[in-house]
mmCIF file of C-alpha atoms and ligand atoms in Angstrom:
data_model
loop_
_atom_site.group_PDB
_atom_site.id
_atom_site.type_symbol
_atom_site.label_atom_id
_atom_site.label_comp_id
_atom_site.label_asym_id
_atom_site.label_seq_id
_atom_site.Cartn_x
_atom_site.Cartn_y
_atom_site.Cartn_z
ATOM 1 C CA MET A 4 33.408 224.392 266.115
ATOM 2 C CA LEU A 5 30.619 223.666 263.648
ATOM 3 C CA LEU A 6 28.725 221.293 265.948
ATOM 4 C CA GLU A 7 28.763 223.832 268.791
ATOM 5 C CA ASP A 8 27.450 226.485 266.417
ATOM 6 C CA LEU A 9 24.692 224.176 265.209
ATOM 7 C CA ARG A 10 23.704 223.411 268.789
ATOM 8 C CA TRP A 11 23.696 227.136 269.596
ATOM 9 C CA ARG A 12 21.416 228.074 266.721
ATOM 10 C CA TYR A 13 17.677 227.599 266.718
ATOM 11 C CA ALA A 14 14.771 228.868 264.643
ATOM 12 C CA THR A 15 14.522 232.193 266.434
ATOM 13 C CA LYS A 16 10.967 233.260 267.181
ATOM 14 C CA LYS A 17 11.635 236.743 268.533
ATOM 15 C CA MET A 18 14.452 239.015 267.400
ATOM 16 C CA ASN A 19 15.554 242.318 268.932
ATOM 17 C CA ALA A 20 16.412 245.503 267.026
ATOM 18 C CA ARG A 21 20.172 244.879 266.753
ATOM 19 C CA VAL A 22 21.550 245.297 263.245
ATOM 20 C CA VAL A 23 23.805 242.695 261.640
ATOM 21 C CA SER A 24 27.049 244.322 260.464
ATOM 22 C CA SER A 25 27.813 244.419 256.763
ATOM 23 C CA GLU A 26 30.916 242.254 257.433
ATOM 24 C CA LYS A 27 28.798 239.493 258.937
ATOM 25 C CA LEU A 28 26.117 239.860 256.283
ATOM 26 C CA ASN A 29 28.703 239.525 253.527
ATOM 27 C CA TYR A 30 30.268 236.519 255.236
ATOM 28 C CA ILE A 31 26.902 234.756 255.315
ATOM 29 C CA LEU A 32 26.158 235.633 251.673
ATOM 30 C CA GLU A 33 29.597 234.429 250.628
ATOM 31 C CA ALA A 34 29.048 231.071 252.346
ATOM 32 C CA ALA A 35 25.840 230.695 250.328
ATOM 33 C CA ARG A 36 27.639 231.695 247.127
ATOM 34 C CA LEU A 37 30.317 229.059 247.794
ATOM 35 C CA SER A 38 27.679 226.375 248.189
ATOM 36 C CA PRO A 39 28.028 223.327 245.918
ATOM 37 C CA SER A 40 25.349 222.762 243.265
ATOM 38 C CA ALA A 41 24.742 220.132 240.605
ATOM 39 C CA SER A 42 27.158 220.740 237.719
ATOM 40 C CA GLY A 43 28.028 224.060 239.379
ATOM 41 C CA LEU A 44 24.956 225.625 237.796
ATOM 42 C CA GLN A 45 23.909 227.572 240.913
ATOM 43 C CA PRO A 46 20.305 227.821 239.720
ATOM 44 C CA TYR A 47 19.389 230.389 242.377
ATOM 45 C CA LYS A 48 20.136 233.836 243.708
ATOM 46 C CA ILE A 49 19.644 235.754 246.940
ATOM 47 C CA ILE A 50 17.663 238.970 247.341
ATOM 48 C CA VAL A 51 18.623 241.022 250.411
ATOM 49 C CA ILE A 52 15.919 243.180 251.970
ATOM 50 C CA SER A 53 16.111 245.551 254.943
ATOM 51 C CA ASP A 54 13.498 248.094 253.826
ATOM 52 C CA LYS A 55 10.945 248.034 256.668
ATOM 53 C CA GLU A 56 8.007 248.945 254.455
ATOM 54 C CA LEU A 57 8.766 246.070 252.097
ATOM 55 C CA LEU A 58 9.333 243.730 255.055
ATOM 56 C CA GLU A 59 5.870 244.629 256.384
ATOM 57 C CA LYS A 60 4.390 243.583 253.052
ATOM 58 C CA ILE A 61 6.342 240.314 253.064
ATOM 59 C CA LYS A 62 5.168 239.589 256.605
ATOM 60 C CA SER A 63 1.571 239.950 255.446
ATOM 61 C CA VAL A 64 2.010 237.047 253.005
ATOM 62 C CA ALA A 65 3.948 234.946 255.537
ATOM 63 C CA PHE A 66 1.398 234.186 258.243
ATOM 64 C CA ASN A 67 2.340 237.452 259.971
ATOM 65 C CA GLN A 68 5.564 235.960 261.301
ATOM 66 C CA ASN A 69 7.194 238.716 263.361
ATOM 67 C CA GLN A 70 10.784 237.776 262.631
ATOM 68 C CA ILE A 71 10.282 239.198 259.155
ATOM 69 C CA ILE A 72 9.934 242.737 260.451
ATOM 70 C CA ASP A 73 12.062 242.389 263.588
ATOM 71 C CA CYS A 74 15.059 241.066 261.690
ATOM 72 C CA SER A 75 18.027 243.102 260.538
ATOM 73 C CA HIS A 76 18.050 241.704 256.989
ATOM 74 C CA LEU A 77 15.796 239.275 255.182
ATOM 75 C CA LEU A 78 17.357 236.929 252.641
ATOM 76 C CA VAL A 79 14.999 235.704 249.943
ATOM 77 C CA PHE A 80 16.364 232.602 248.230
ATOM 78 C CA ALA A 81 14.985 232.477 244.684
ATOM 79 C CA SER A 82 15.605 229.591 242.297
ATOM 80 C CA TRP A 83 15.324 229.108 238.531
ATOM 81 C CA ASP A 84 11.802 228.361 237.380
ATOM 82 C CA ARG A 85 13.284 225.953 234.809
ATOM 83 C CA TYR A 86 16.522 224.796 233.212
ATOM 84 C CA THR A 87 17.129 225.890 229.639
ATOM 85 C CA ASN A 88 19.821 225.149 227.107
ATOM 86 C CA GLU A 89 20.696 228.854 227.145
ATOM 87 C CA ARG A 90 21.004 229.091 230.928
ATOM 88 C CA ILE A 91 23.117 225.954 231.210
ATOM 89 C CA THR A 92 25.372 227.021 228.334
ATOM 90 C CA LYS A 93 25.890 230.463 229.869
ATOM 91 C CA VAL A 94 27.040 229.048 233.221
ATOM 92 C CA LEU A 95 29.261 226.352 231.710
ATOM 93 C CA ASN A 96 30.864 228.848 229.328
ATOM 94 C CA TYR A 97 31.502 231.178 232.252
ATOM 95 C CA ILE A 98 33.234 228.362 234.150
ATOM 96 C CA MET A 99 35.395 227.594 231.114
ATOM 97 C CA ASP A 100 36.223 231.297 230.661
ATOM 98 C CA GLU A 101 37.220 231.638 234.320
ATOM 99 C CA ARG A 102 39.415 228.545 234.012
ATOM 100 C CA ASP A 103 40.825 229.689 230.706
ATOM 101 C CA GLN A 104 39.807 226.473 228.990
ATOM 102 C CA PRO A 105 38.151 225.937 225.597
ATOM 103 C CA TYR A 106 34.374 225.359 225.514
ATOM 104 C CA SER A 107 34.980 222.190 223.515
ATOM 105 C CA THR A 108 36.346 220.462 226.650
ATOM 106 C CA MET A 109 32.882 220.724 228.122
ATOM 107 C CA GLU A 110 30.855 219.862 225.019
ATOM 108 C CA SER A 111 30.033 216.204 225.632
ATOM 109 C CA TYR A 112 29.315 216.796 229.325
ATOM 110 C CA LYS A 113 27.083 219.738 228.419
ATOM 111 C CA LYS A 114 25.052 217.563 226.056
ATOM 112 C CA ILE A 115 24.511 214.992 228.787
ATOM 113 C CA ILE A 116 23.246 217.492 231.329
ATOM 114 C CA ILE A 117 21.073 219.411 228.866
ATOM 115 C CA ASN A 118 19.535 216.120 227.843
ATOM 116 C CA HIS A 119 19.066 215.223 231.532
ATOM 117 C CA TYR A 120 17.080 218.402 232.235
ATOM 118 C CA GLU A 121 15.168 218.322 228.922
ATOM 119 C CA ASN A 122 13.817 214.926 229.958
ATOM 120 C CA MET A 123 12.206 216.491 233.032
ATOM 121 C CA ASP A 124 8.819 218.211 232.959
ATOM 122 C CA PRO A 125 8.854 221.924 233.933
ATOM 123 C CA ALA A 126 7.593 221.269 237.484
ATOM 124 C CA SER A 127 10.375 218.724 238.101
ATOM 125 C CA GLN A 128 12.930 221.181 236.732
ATOM 126 C CA ALA A 129 11.752 223.877 239.145
ATOM 127 C CA HIS A 130 11.779 221.350 241.973
ATOM 128 C CA ASP A 131 15.335 220.338 241.123
ATOM 129 C CA ALA A 132 16.474 223.988 241.194
ATOM 130 C CA GLU A 133 14.802 224.415 244.581
ATOM 131 C CA LYS A 134 16.717 221.440 245.943
ATOM 132 C CA GLN A 135 19.985 223.084 244.875
ATOM 133 C CA CYS A 136 18.844 226.352 246.427
ATOM 134 C CA TYR A 137 18.181 224.678 249.772
ATOM 135 C CA ILE A 138 21.847 223.679 250.021
ATOM 136 C CA ALA A 139 22.888 227.347 249.791
ATOM 137 C CA PHE A 140 20.175 228.131 252.313
ATOM 138 C CA ALA A 141 21.668 225.609 254.757
ATOM 139 C CA MET A 142 25.150 227.036 254.204
ATOM 140 C CA ALA A 143 23.839 230.506 255.061
ATOM 141 C CA ILE A 144 22.232 229.187 258.252
ATOM 142 C CA ALA A 145 25.452 227.469 259.327
ATOM 143 C CA ALA A 146 27.612 230.494 258.465
ATOM 144 C CA ALA A 147 25.279 232.778 260.391
ATOM 145 C CA ALA A 148 25.516 230.492 263.419
ATOM 146 C CA GLU A 149 29.294 230.604 263.183
ATOM 147 C CA GLN A 150 29.061 234.409 263.246
ATOM 148 C CA LYS A 151 26.651 234.226 266.207
ATOM 149 C CA VAL A 152 23.918 235.699 264.040
ATOM 150 C CA ASP A 153 20.461 234.271 264.578
ATOM 151 C CA THR A 154 18.220 233.073 261.769
ATOM 152 C CA THR A 155 14.740 231.695 261.258
ATOM 153 C CA PRO A 156 14.382 229.386 258.281
ATOM 154 C CA ILE A 157 10.954 230.265 256.874
ATOM 155 C CA GLY A 158 9.055 228.212 254.336
ATOM 156 C CA GLY A 159 5.667 229.364 255.576
ATOM 157 C CA PHE A 160 4.638 232.025 253.071
ATOM 158 C CA ARG A 161 2.550 232.417 249.937
ATOM 159 C CA HIS A 162 5.053 231.855 247.155
ATOM 160 C CA ASP A 163 2.819 233.227 244.425
ATOM 161 C CA MET A 164 2.187 236.435 246.366
ATOM 162 C CA LEU A 165 5.823 236.960 247.280
ATOM 163 C CA ASP A 166 6.810 236.395 243.647
ATOM 164 C CA LYS A 167 4.347 239.068 242.620
ATOM 165 C CA LEU A 168 5.454 241.495 245.330
ATOM 166 C CA LEU A 169 9.130 241.133 244.424
ATOM 167 C CA GLN A 170 8.358 241.199 240.707
ATOM 168 C CA LEU A 171 9.876 237.758 240.213
ATOM 169 C CA LYS A 172 7.128 236.678 237.848
ATOM 170 C CA GLY A 173 8.557 236.548 234.348
ATOM 171 C CA SER A 174 12.131 236.988 235.651
ATOM 172 C CA GLY A 175 12.939 233.276 235.424
ATOM 173 C CA TYR A 176 13.112 232.984 239.219
ATOM 174 C CA LYS A 177 10.696 231.799 241.913
ATOM 175 C CA SER A 178 10.903 232.413 245.650
ATOM 176 C CA THR A 179 11.954 229.217 247.400
ATOM 177 C CA VAL A 180 12.589 229.993 251.041
ATOM 178 C CA ILE A 181 13.320 233.043 253.181
ATOM 179 C CA LEU A 182 15.762 233.688 256.021
ATOM 180 C CA PRO A 183 15.538 236.562 258.497
ATOM 181 C CA LEU A 184 18.935 237.427 260.045
ATOM 182 C CA GLY A 185 19.211 239.151 263.390
ATOM 183 C CA TYR A 186 19.671 238.619 267.102
ATOM 184 C CA ARG A 187 17.509 236.677 269.530
ATOM 185 C CA ASP A 188 15.517 238.560 272.130
ATOM 186 C CA ILE A 189 16.350 236.346 275.089
ATOM 187 C CA ASN A 190 13.628 237.853 277.290
ATOM 188 C CA LYS A 191 10.795 237.505 274.821
ATOM 189 C CA ASP A 192 11.600 234.375 272.809
ATOM 190 C CA TRP A 193 9.709 231.356 274.190
ATOM 191 C CA LEU A 194 11.979 228.944 272.295
ATOM 192 C CA VAL A 195 15.333 230.255 273.464
ATOM 193 C CA ASN A 196 15.821 227.833 276.374
ATOM 194 C CA GLN A 197 13.926 224.858 274.988
ATOM 195 C CA LYS A 198 15.777 221.608 274.432
ATOM 196 C CA LYS A 199 16.902 220.994 270.853
ATOM 197 C CA VAL A 200 15.147 217.798 269.781
ATOM 198 C CA ARG A 201 16.323 215.596 266.921
ATOM 199 C CA THR A 202 15.721 212.046 265.725
ATOM 200 C CA PRO A 203 17.816 209.671 267.863
ATOM 201 C CA LYS A 204 21.080 208.661 266.158
ATOM 202 C CA GLU A 205 20.107 204.999 266.008
ATOM 203 C CA ASP A 206 17.041 205.876 263.933
ATOM 204 C CA PHE A 207 18.842 208.484 261.856
ATOM 205 C CA ILE A 208 21.949 206.594 260.798
ATOM 206 C CA LYS A 209 21.975 203.198 259.129
ATOM 207 C CA GLU A 210 25.109 201.354 258.137
ATOM 208 C CA MET A 211 24.917 198.991 255.176
ATOM 209 C CA THR A 212 27.066 196.355 253.569
ATOM 210 C CA ILE A 213 26.641 194.428 250.322
ATOM 211 C CA ALA A 214 24.872 191.734 252.350
ATOM 212 C CA ASP A 215 21.937 194.136 252.893
ATOM 213 C CA ALA A 216 21.731 195.276 249.246
ATOM 214 C CA SER A 217 19.562 194.078 246.351
ATOM 215 C CA GLU A 218 20.749 192.711 243.027
ATOM 216 C CA ILE A 219 20.698 195.329 240.225
ATOM 217 C CA ASN A 220 21.657 195.242 236.595
ATOM 218 C CA SER A 221 23.897 198.225 235.902
ATOM 219 C CA GLN A 222 24.929 196.841 232.464
ATOM 220 C CA ASP A 223 22.111 198.867 230.859
ATOM 221 C CA PHE A 224 23.455 202.130 232.239
ATOM 222 C CA THR A 225 26.658 202.672 230.347
ATOM 223 C CA GLN A 226 26.739 206.460 230.203
ATOM 224 C CA SER A 227 29.790 208.109 231.727
ATOM 225 C CA LEU A 228 30.355 211.779 232.464
ATOM 226 C CA GLY A 229 33.901 211.854 231.136
ATOM 227 C CA GLU A 230 36.961 213.262 232.823
ATOM 228 C CA ASN A 231 36.715 216.991 232.376
ATOM 229 C CA PHE A 232 34.045 217.830 234.847
HETATM 230 C C1 FMN B 25 12.516 224.679 255.080
HETATM 231 C C2 FMN B 25 12.152 225.124 256.458
HETATM 232 C C3 FMN B 25 10.998 225.878 256.641
HETATM 233 C C4 FMN B 25 10.682 226.361 257.899
HETATM 234 N N1 FMN B 25 9.618 227.217 258.050
HETATM 235 C C5 FMN B 25 9.421 227.826 259.251
HETATM 236 C C6 FMN B 25 8.462 228.854 259.373
HETATM 237 O O1 FMN B 25 7.746 229.214 258.441
HETATM 238 N N2 FMN B 25 8.352 229.468 260.600
HETATM 239 C C7 FMN B 25 9.131 229.118 261.673
HETATM 240 O O2 FMN B 25 8.991 229.728 262.721
HETATM 241 N N3 FMN B 25 10.055 228.132 261.571
HETATM 242 C C8 FMN B 25 10.218 227.493 260.389
HETATM 243 N N4 FMN B 25 11.191 226.527 260.271
HETATM 244 C C9 FMN B 25 12.000 226.179 261.439
HETATM 245 C C10 FMN B 25 11.773 224.761 261.933
HETATM 246 O O3 FMN B 25 10.547 224.660 262.586
HETATM 247 C C11 FMN B 25 12.950 224.394 262.841
HETATM 248 O O4 FMN B 25 14.149 224.504 262.110
HETATM 249 C C12 FMN B 25 12.826 222.983 263.420
HETATM 250 O O5 FMN B 25 11.724 222.898 264.270
HETATM 251 C C13 FMN B 25 14.081 222.569 264.159
HETATM 252 O O6 FMN B 25 14.330 223.442 265.232
HETATM 253 P P1 FMN B 25 15.609 224.378 265.346
HETATM 254 O O7 FMN B 25 15.862 224.981 263.985
HETATM 255 O O8 FMN B 25 15.197 225.425 266.345
HETATM 256 O O9 FMN B 25 16.748 223.554 265.794
HETATM 257 C C14 FMN B 25 11.497 226.019 259.015
HETATM 258 C C15 FMN B 25 12.625 225.235 258.828
HETATM 259 C C16 FMN B 25 12.972 224.812 257.568
HETATM 260 C C17 FMN B 25 14.245 224.015 257.375
#
């Protein structure tokens, strides 16, 4: 049950030396690969690291967080540094090839999304790709929990230094977030038995009806995505 798995998981602070099997690792990676993304562009990839020497170096640019060296595998989620006509075309053509459909079916939709990204400055483009990447990241966390594999979502690291270390600079990708996979050390992890605390439901969920909404003029926004995508 997903909710049980999500209650079981926590941001593990201390992992033991147990290795995650390749079956479980692949399951987690596949869940991330199956993640939805805007227009199916998947503007990210995952780098898998278990080399202890490299993990030591990563730890040194991540506030010395121990999970990075104690873990079995470290997943580095890296996202596109920007959207380009070429990148978008390549993915959309691939989708059409896989579906055995002519590129022309996608042409008008492609123009709309290329135009959408061209209207963004480079920093907003990179930010957009990171947002997509975080969805895959969440899928990996949930899949790991289902497999009873522990994870620590880690955003606390020097992105510029990790990019340099992993030679991402100039590759078109930037490190976004990292995820150690492993198993909790129940005797040494201070967080293991702490209560999971979340925003109360009444503050988190708001129901709305038209009576609570504002007037808007949607007449000006006539663009439609069409039927083929
Ligand atoms: C994007 C992101 C970045 C995070 N960065 C760190 C981190 O650098 N180190 C850490 O120990 N936990 C990190 N966390 C874990 C959060 O502190 C944790 O998920 C939150 O307190 C909720 O607790 P739980 O995951 O144990 O349920 C991060 C979580 C997310 C989603």
